[in-house]
CSV table of C-alpha atoms and ligand atoms in Angstrom, one decimal:
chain,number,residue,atom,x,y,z
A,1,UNK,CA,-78.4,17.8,-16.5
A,2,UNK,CA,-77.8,17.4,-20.1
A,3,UNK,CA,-81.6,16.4,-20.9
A,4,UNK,CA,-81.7,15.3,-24.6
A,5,UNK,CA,-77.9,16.0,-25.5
A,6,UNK,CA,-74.9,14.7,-25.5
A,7,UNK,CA,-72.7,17.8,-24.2
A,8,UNK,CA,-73.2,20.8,-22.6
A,9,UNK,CA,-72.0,22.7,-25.3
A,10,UNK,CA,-74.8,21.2,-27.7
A,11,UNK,CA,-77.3,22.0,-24.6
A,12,UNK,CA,-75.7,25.7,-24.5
A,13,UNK,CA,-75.9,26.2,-28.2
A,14,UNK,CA,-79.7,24.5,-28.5
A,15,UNK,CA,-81.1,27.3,-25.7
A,16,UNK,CA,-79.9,30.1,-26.8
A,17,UNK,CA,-83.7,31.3,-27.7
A,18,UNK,CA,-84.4,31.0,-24.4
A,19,UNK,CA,-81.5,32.2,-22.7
A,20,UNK,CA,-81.9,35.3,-24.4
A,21,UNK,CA,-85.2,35.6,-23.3
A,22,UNK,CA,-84.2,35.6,-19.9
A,23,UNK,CA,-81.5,38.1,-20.8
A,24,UNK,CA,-83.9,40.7,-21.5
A,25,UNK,CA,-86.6,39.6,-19.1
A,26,UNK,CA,-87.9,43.3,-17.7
A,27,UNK,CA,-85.7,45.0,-19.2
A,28,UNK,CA,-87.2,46.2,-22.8
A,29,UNK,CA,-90.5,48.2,-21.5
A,30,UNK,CA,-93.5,50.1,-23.0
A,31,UNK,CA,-93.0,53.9,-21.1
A,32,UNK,CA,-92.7,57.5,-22.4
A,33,UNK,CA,-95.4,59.7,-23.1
A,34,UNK,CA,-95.2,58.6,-26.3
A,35,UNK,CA,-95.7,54.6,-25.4
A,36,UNK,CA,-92.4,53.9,-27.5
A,37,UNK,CA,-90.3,51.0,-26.3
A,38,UNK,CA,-87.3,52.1,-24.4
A,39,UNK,CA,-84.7,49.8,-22.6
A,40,UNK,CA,-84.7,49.3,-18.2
A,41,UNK,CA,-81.1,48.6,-17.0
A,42,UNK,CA,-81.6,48.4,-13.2
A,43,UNK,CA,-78.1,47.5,-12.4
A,44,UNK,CA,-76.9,51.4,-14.8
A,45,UNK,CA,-80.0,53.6,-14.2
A,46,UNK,CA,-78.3,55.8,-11.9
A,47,UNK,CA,-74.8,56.2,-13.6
A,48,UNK,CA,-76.2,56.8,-16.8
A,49,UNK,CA,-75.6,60.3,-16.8
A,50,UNK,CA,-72.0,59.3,-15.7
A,51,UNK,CA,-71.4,57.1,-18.2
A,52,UNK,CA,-72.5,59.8,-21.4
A,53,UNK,CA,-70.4,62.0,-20.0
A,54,UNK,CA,-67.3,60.2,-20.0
A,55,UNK,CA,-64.6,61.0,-22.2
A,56,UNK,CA,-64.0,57.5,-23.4
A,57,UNK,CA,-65.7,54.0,-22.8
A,58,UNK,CA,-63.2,51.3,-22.5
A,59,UNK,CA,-64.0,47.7,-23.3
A,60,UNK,CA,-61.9,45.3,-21.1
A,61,UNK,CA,-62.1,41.5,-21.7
A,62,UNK,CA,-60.3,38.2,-22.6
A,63,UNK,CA,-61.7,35.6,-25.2
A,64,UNK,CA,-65.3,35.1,-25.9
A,65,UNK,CA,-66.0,38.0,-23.5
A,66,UNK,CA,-63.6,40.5,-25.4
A,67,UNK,CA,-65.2,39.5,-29.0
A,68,UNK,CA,-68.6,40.2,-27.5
A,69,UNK,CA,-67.2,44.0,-26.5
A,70,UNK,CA,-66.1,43.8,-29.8
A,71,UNK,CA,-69.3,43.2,-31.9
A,72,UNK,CA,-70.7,45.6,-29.6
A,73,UNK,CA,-68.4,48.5,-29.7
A,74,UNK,CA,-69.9,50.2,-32.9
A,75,UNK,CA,-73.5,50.5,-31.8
A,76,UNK,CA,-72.1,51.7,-28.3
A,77,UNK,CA,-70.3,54.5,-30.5
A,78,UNK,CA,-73.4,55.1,-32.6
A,79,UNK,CA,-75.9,55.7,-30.1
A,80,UNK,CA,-73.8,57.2,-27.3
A,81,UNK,CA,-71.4,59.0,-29.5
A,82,UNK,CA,-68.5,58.3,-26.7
A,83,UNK,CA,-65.8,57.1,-28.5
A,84,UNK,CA,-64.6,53.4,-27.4
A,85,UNK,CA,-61.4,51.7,-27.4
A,86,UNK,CA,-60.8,48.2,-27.0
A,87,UNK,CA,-58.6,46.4,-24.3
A,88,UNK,CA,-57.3,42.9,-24.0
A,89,UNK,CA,-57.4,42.6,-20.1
A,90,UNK,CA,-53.7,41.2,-20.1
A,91,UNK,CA,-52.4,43.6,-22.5
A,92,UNK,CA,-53.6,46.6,-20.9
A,93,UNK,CA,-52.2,45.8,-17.2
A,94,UNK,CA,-48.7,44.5,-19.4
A,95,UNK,CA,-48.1,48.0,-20.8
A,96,UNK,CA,-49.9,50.0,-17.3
A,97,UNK,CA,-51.9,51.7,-20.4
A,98,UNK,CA,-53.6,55.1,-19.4
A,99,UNK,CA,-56.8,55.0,-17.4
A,100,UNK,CA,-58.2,58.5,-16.5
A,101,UNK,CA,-61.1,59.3,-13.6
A,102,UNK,CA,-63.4,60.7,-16.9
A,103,UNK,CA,-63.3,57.1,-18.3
A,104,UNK,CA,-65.8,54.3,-18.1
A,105,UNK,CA,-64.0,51.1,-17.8
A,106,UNK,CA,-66.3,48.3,-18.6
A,107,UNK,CA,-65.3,44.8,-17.7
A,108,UNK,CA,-66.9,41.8,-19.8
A,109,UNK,CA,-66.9,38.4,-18.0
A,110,UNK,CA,-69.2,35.3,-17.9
A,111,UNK,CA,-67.3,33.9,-14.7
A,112,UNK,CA,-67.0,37.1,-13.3
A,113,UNK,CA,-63.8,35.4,-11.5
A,114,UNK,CA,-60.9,35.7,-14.8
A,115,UNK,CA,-57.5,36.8,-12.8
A,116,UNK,CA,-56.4,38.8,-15.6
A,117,UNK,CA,-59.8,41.1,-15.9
A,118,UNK,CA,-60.0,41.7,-12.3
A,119,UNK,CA,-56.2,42.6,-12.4
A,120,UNK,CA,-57.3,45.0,-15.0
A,121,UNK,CA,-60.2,46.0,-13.0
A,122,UNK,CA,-58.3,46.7,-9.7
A,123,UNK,CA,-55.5,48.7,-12.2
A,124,UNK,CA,-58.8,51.2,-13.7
A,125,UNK,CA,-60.1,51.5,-9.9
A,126,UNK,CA,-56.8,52.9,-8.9
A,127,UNK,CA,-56.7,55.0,-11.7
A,128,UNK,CA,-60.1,56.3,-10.7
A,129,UNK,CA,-62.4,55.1,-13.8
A,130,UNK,CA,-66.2,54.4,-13.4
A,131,UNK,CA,-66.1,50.9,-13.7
A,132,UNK,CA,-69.1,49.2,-15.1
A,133,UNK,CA,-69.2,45.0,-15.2
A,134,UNK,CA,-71.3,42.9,-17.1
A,135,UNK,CA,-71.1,39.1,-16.6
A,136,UNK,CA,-72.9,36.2,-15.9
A,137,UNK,CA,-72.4,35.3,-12.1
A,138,UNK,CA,-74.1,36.7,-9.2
A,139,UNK,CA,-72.1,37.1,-6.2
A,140,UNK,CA,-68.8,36.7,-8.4
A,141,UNK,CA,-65.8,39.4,-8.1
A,142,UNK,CA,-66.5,41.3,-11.0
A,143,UNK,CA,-70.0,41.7,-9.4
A,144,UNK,CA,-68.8,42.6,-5.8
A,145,UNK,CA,-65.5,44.8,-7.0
A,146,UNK,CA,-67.5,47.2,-10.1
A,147,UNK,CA,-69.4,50.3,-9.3
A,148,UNK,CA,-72.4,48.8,-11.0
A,149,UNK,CA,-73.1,46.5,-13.8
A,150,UNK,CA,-75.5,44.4,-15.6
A,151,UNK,CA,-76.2,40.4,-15.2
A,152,UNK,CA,-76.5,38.9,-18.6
A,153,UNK,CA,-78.9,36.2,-16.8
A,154,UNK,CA,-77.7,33.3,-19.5
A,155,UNK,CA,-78.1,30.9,-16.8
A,156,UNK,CA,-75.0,28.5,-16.2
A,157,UNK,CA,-72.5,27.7,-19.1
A,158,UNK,CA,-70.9,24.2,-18.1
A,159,UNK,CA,-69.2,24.1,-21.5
A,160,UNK,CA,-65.4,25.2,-21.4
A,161,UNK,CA,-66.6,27.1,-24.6
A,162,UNK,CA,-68.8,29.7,-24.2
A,163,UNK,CA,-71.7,30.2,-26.2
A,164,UNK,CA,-74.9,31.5,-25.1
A,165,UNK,CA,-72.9,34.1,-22.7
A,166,UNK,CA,-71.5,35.3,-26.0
A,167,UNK,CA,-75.0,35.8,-27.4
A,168,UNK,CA,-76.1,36.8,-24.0
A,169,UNK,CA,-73.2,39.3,-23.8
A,170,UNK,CA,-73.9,41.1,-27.1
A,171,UNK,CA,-77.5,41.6,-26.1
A,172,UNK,CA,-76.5,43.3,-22.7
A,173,UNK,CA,-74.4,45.9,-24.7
A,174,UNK,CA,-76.6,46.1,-27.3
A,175,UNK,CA,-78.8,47.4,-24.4
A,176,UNK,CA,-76.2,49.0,-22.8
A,177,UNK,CA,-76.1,51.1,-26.4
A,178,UNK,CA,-79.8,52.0,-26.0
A,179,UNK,CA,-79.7,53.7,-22.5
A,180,UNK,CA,-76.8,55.4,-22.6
A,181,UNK,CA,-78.2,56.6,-26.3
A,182,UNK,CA,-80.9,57.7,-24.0
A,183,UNK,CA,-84.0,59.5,-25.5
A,184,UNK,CA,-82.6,61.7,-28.2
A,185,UNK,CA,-84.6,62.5,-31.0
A,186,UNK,CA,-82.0,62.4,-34.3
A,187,UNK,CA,-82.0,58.6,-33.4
A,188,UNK,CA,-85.3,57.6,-32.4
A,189,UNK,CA,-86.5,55.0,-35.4
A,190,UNK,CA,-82.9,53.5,-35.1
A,191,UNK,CA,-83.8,52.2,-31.0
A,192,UNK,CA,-87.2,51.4,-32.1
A,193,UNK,CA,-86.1,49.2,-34.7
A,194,UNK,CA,-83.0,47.6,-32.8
A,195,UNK,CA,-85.7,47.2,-29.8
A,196,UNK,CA,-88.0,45.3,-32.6
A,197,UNK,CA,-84.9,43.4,-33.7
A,198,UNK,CA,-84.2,42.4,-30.1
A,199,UNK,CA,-88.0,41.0,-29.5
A,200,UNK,CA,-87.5,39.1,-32.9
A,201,UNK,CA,-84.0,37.5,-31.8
A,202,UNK,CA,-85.3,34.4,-29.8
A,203,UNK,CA,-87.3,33.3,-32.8
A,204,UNK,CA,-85.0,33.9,-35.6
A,205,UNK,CA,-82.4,32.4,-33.5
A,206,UNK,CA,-84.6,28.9,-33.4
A,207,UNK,CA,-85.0,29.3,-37.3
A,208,UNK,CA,-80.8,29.7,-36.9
A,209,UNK,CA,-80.7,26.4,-34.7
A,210,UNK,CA,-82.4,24.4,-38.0
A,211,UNK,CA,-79.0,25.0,-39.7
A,212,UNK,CA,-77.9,22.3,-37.7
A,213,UNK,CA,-77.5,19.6,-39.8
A,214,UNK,CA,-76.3,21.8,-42.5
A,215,UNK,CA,-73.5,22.3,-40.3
A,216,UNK,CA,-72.6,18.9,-39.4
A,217,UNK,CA,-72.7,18.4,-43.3
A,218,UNK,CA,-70.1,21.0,-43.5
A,219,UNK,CA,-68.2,19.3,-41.0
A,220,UNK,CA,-67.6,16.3,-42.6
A,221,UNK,CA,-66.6,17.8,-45.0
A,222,UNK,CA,-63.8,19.6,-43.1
A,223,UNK,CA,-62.8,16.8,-40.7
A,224,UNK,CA,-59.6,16.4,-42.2
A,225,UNK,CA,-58.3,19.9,-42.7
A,226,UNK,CA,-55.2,21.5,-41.2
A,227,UNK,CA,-57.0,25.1,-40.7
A,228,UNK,CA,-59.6,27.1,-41.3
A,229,UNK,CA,-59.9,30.8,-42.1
A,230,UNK,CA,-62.8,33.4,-41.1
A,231,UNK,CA,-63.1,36.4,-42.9
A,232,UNK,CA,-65.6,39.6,-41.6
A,233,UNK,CA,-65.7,42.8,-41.2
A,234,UNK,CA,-68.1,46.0,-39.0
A,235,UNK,CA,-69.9,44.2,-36.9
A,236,UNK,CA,-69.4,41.0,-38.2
A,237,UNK,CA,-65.4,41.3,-37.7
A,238,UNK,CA,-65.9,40.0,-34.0
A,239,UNK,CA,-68.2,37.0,-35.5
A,240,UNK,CA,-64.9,36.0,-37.6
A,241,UNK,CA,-63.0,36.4,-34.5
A,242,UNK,CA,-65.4,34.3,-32.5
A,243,UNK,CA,-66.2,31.3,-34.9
A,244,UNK,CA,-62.2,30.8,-35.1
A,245,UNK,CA,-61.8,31.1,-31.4
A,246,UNK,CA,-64.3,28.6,-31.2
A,247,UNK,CA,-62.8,26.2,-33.7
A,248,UNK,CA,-59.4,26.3,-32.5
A,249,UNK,CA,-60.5,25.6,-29.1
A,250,UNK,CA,-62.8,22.2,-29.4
A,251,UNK,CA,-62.0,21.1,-32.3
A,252,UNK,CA,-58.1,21.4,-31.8
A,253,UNK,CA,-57.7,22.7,-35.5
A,254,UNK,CA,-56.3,25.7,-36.1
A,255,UNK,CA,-58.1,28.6,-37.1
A,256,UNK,CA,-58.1,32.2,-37.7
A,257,UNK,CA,-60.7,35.2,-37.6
A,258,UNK,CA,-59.7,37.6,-40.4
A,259,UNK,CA,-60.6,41.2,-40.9
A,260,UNK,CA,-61.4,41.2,-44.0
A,261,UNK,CA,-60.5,44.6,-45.1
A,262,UNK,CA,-56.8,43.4,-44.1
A,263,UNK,CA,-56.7,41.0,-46.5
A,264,UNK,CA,-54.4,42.3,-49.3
A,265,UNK,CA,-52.0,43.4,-46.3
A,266,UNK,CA,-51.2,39.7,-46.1
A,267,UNK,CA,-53.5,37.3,-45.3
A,268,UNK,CA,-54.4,36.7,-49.1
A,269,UNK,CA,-50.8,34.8,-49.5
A,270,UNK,CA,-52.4,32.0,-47.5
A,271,UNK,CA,-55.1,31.8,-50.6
A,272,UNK,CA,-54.9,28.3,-53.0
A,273,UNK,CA,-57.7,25.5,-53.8
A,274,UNK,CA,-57.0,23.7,-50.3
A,275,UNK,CA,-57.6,25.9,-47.7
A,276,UNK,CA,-61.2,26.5,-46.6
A,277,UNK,CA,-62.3,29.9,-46.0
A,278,UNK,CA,-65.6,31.3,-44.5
A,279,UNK,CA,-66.5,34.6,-45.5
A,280,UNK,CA,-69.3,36.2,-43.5
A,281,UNK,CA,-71.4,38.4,-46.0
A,282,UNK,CA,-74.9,39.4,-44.8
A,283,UNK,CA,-76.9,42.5,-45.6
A,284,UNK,CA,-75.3,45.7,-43.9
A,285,UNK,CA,-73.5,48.9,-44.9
A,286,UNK,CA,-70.3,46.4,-45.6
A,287,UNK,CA,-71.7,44.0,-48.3
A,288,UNK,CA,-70.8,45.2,-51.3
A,289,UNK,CA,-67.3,45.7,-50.2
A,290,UNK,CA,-67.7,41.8,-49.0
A,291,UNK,CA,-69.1,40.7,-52.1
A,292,UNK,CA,-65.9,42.0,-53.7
A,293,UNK,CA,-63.7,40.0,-51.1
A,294,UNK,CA,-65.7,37.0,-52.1
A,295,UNK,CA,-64.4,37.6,-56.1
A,296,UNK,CA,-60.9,38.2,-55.1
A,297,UNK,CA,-60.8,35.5,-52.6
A,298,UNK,CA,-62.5,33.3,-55.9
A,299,UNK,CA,-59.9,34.6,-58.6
A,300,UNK,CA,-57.3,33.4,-56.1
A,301,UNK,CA,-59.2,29.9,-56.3
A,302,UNK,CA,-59.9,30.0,-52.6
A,303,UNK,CA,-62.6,27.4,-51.1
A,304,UNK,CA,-65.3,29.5,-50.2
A,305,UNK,CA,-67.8,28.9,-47.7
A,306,UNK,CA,-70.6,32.0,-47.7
A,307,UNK,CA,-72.5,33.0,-45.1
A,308,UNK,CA,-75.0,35.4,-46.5
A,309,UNK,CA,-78.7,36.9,-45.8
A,310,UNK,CA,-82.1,34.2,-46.7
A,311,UNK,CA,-82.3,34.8,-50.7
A,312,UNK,CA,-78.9,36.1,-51.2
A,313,UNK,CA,-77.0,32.9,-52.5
A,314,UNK,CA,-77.4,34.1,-56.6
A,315,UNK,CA,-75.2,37.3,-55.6
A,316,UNK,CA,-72.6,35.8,-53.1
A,317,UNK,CA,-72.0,33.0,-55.1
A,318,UNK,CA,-69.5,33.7,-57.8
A,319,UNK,CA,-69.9,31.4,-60.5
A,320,UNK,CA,-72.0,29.2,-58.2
A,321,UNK,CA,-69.0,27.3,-57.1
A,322,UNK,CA,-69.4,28.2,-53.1
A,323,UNK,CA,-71.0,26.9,-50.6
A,324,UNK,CA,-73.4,28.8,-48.9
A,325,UNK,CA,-75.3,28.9,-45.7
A,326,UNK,CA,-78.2,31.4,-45.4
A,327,UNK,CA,-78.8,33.3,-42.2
A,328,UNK,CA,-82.2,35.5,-41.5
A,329,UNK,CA,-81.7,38.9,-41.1
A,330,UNK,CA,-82.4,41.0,-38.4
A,331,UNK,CA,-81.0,45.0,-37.7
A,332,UNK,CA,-77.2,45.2,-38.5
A,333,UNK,CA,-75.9,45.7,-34.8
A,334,UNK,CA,-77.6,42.3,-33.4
A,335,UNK,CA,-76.9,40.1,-36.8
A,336,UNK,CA,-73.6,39.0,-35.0
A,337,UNK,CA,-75.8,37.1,-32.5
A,338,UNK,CA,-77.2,35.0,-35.8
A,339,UNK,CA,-74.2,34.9,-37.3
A,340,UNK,CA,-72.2,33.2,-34.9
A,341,UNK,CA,-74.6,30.1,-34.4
A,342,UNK,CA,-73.7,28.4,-37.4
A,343,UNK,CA,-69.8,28.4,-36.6
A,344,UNK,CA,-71.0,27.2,-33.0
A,345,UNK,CA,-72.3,24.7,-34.4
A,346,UNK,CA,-69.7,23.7,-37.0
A,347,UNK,CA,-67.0,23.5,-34.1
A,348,UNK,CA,-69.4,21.5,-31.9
A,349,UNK,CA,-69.9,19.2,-35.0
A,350,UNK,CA,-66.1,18.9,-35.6
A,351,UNK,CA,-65.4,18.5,-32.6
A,352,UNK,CA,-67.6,15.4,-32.4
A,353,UNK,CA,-66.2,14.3,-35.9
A,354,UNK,CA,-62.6,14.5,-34.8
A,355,UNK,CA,-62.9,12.3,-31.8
A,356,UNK,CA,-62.1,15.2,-29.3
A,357,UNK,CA,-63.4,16.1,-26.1
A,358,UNK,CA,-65.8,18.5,-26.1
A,359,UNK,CA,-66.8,20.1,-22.8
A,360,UNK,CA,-63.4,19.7,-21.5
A,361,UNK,CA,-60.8,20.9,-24.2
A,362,UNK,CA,-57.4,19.5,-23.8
A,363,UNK,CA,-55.0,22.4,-21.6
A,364,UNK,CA,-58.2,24.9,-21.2
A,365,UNK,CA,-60.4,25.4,-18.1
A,366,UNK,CA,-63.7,27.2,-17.8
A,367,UNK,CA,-62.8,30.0,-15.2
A,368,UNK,CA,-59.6,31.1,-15.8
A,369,UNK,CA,-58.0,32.3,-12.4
A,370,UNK,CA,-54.6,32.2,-12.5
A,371,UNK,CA,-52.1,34.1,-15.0
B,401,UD1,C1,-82.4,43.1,-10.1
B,401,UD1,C2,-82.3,41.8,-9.4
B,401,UD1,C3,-83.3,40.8,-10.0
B,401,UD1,C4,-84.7,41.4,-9.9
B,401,UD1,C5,-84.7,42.8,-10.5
B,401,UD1,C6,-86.1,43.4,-10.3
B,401,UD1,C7,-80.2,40.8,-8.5
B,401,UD1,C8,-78.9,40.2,-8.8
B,401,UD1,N1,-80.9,41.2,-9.5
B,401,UD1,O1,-82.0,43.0,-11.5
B,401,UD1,O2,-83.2,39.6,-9.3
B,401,UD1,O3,-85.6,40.6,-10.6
B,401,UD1,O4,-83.7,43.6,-10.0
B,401,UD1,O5,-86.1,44.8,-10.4
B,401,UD1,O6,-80.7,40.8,-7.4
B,401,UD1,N2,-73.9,44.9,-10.6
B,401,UD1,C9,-72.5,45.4,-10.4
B,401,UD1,N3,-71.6,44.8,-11.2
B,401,UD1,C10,-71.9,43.8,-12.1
B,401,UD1,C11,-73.2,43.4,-12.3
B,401,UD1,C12,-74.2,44.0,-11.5
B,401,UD1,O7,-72.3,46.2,-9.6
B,401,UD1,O8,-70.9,43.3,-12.8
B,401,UD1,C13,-74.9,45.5,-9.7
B,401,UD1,C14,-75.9,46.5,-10.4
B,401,UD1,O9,-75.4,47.8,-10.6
B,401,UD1,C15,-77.1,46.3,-9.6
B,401,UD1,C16,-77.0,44.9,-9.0
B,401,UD1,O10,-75.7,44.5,-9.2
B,401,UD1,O11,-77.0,47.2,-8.5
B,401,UD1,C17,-78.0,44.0,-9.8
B,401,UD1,O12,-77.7,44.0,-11.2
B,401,UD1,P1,-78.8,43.3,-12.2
B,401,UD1,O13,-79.1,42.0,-11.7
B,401,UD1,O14,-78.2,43.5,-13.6
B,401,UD1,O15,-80.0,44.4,-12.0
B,401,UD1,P2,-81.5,44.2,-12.4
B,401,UD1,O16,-81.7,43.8,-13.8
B,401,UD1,O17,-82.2,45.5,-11.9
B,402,F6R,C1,-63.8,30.7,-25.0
B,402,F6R,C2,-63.6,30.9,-23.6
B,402,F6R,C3,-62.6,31.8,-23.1
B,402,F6R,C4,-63.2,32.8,-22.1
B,402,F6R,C5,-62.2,33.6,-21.4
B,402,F6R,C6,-62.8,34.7,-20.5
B,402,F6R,O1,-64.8,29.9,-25.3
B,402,F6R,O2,-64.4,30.3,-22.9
B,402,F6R,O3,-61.9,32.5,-24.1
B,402,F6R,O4,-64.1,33.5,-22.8
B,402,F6R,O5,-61.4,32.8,-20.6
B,402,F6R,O6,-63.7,34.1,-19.5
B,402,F6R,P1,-64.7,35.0,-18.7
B,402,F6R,O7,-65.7,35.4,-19.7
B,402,F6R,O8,-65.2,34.1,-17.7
B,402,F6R,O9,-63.9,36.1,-18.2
């Protein structure tokens, strides 16, 4: 039931404040002897001591899923201090890379049914990892075949592209960050203030949702072009990744995500007056290095789109010539979840502009269960 829209997707993006809700239903809690907030993973409490021990955490994903390990991975490494590598699902069972017992595999999927993640799966079982899943579907393989996991509790994405299980995804590990972190001192005010940010998310991501017809403004304007490129970087490298992945796959144009500190090792070639380029540039430990992306990217004459923090347009807009859109902030490690709205929305919008279809993209199909 689509209520009030016209596609699932637009239905997916639209609830996102209260599919995160859900998400973190009874699971951020009042407790301690100190009454701080700390975070309730039913699915991990017993394999937490496991898991911090481990000599490695290893993402494993495809798609969506995989960016949402991605934006994760370096609040996982902060807080735990286990250092984490990334895996493509496919890639990892192509090249039988090594998996040892003192590993913790973690497997990312909203179906929970992806052939080529439970391939990788069975592969890190053999190889005697702790296997950890997080994904969206009770009762689905992932679920049945991990040693324990967490439900993202999105609710059901209909849309080929995912959306809120991204959002949804990024919370979980952002959670995921907090209890393995456990209770150690050195970072206390950094959980209490990520556990604020999380509490603040469902609102801020409603003030996000206004951008709306911002974004179908924008997509007028790019109806017509060939390709779009996404530059970002720390935790907003996986947003770039996402917002392309999302463009490319609705809205049949092609599209890139870019790291942007890669950019003089090639991509700046692609640079003239015609081709679009988004750079994401919001407050964090990366903006000033952003900011001077956004002048090279501008002395190259590149068409810059900015996505920056509320009240930052004056100092990401070089010679006022860009367009911006403003995002609210919120702590670093959860502004991906803000920051990819906006290019939801612009691929839903193009998608509509362009004529295609956009719950059912042409060759793609939502669970993925065949190589
Ligand atoms: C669980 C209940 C929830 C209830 C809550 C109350 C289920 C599915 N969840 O949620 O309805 O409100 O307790 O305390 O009944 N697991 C895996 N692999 C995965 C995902 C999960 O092994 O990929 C396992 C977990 O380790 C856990 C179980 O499935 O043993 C349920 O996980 P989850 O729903 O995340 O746990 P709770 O949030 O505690
Ligand atoms: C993108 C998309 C795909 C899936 C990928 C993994 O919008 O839907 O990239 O993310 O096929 O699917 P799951 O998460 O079900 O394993």
């Amino acid at each position: 039931n689509k209520g009030k829209y016209k596609h699932y997707m637009q239905k997916e993006i639209h609830e996102q404040p209260e599919s995160l809700t859900t998400t973190m239903r009874g699971r951020l809690i009042r407790g301690g002897a100190c009454k701080s907030k700390t975070v309730l993973l039913g699915g991990l409490k017993d394999h937490l001591k496991t898991i911090r021990r481990s000599r490695r955490i290893v993402f494993v994903g495809c798609g969506t899923s995989y960016n949402a390990a991605l934006a994760s991975r370096p609040i996982v490494e902060e807080l735990s201090g286990v250092p984490v590598t990334m895996e493509v699902a496919s890639d990892l069972v192509d090249r039988q890379g090594p998996i040892y017992r003192e590993d913790t595999a973690v497997f990312v999927s909203q179906s929970g049914e992806t052939a080529d993640t439970l391939q990788a799966l069975d592969y890190a079982l053999e190889n005697g990892a702790l296997c950890v899943g997080i994904t969206n579907t009770v009762g689905s393989a992932l679920a049945r075949k991990t040693h324990c996991g967490v439900h993202i509790n999105a609710g059901c994405e209909i849309g080929v592209a995912s959306t809120k299980a991204y959002t949804s995804q990024i919370v979980v590990m952002a959670m995921l960050a907090l209890a393995v972190g456990g209770d150690m001192i050195s970072n206390e005010a950094r959980r209490e203030a990520i556990i604020d940010g999380l509490l603040d998310l469902p609102s801020k991501v409603k003030e996000v949702l206004k951008l709306d017809e911002e974004m179908k403004d924008l997509a007028e304007l790019l109806i017509n072009e060939q390709s779009l490129l996404v530059f970002g970087r720390g935790y907003n490298y996986a947003t770039a990744l996402e917002g392309a992945l999302k463009v490319k796959e609705v809205a049949l144009m092609h599209s890139e995500g870019i790291l942007a500190g890669e950019m003089k090792h090639g991509p700046l070639a692609l640079v003239d007056h015609n081709l679009p380029i988004v750079v994401i540039a919001t407050r964090d430990a990366c903006f000033s290095k952003q900011q001077s992306v956004i002048q090279q990217l501008h002395a190259r004459k590149g068409r810059l789109i900015v996505m920056c923090t509320k009240g930052d347009s004056a100092s990401v807009s070089v010679g006022g010539s860009c367009r911006v859109i403003e995002v609210p902030h919120v702590e670093d490690c959860l502004q991906p979840v803000l920051n990819v709205i906006p290019l939801q929305l612009l691929a839903y919008h193009l998608t509509v502009l362009r004529g295609h279809n956009v719950d059912q993209p042409r060759n793609l199909a939502k669970s993925v269960t065949t190589q």
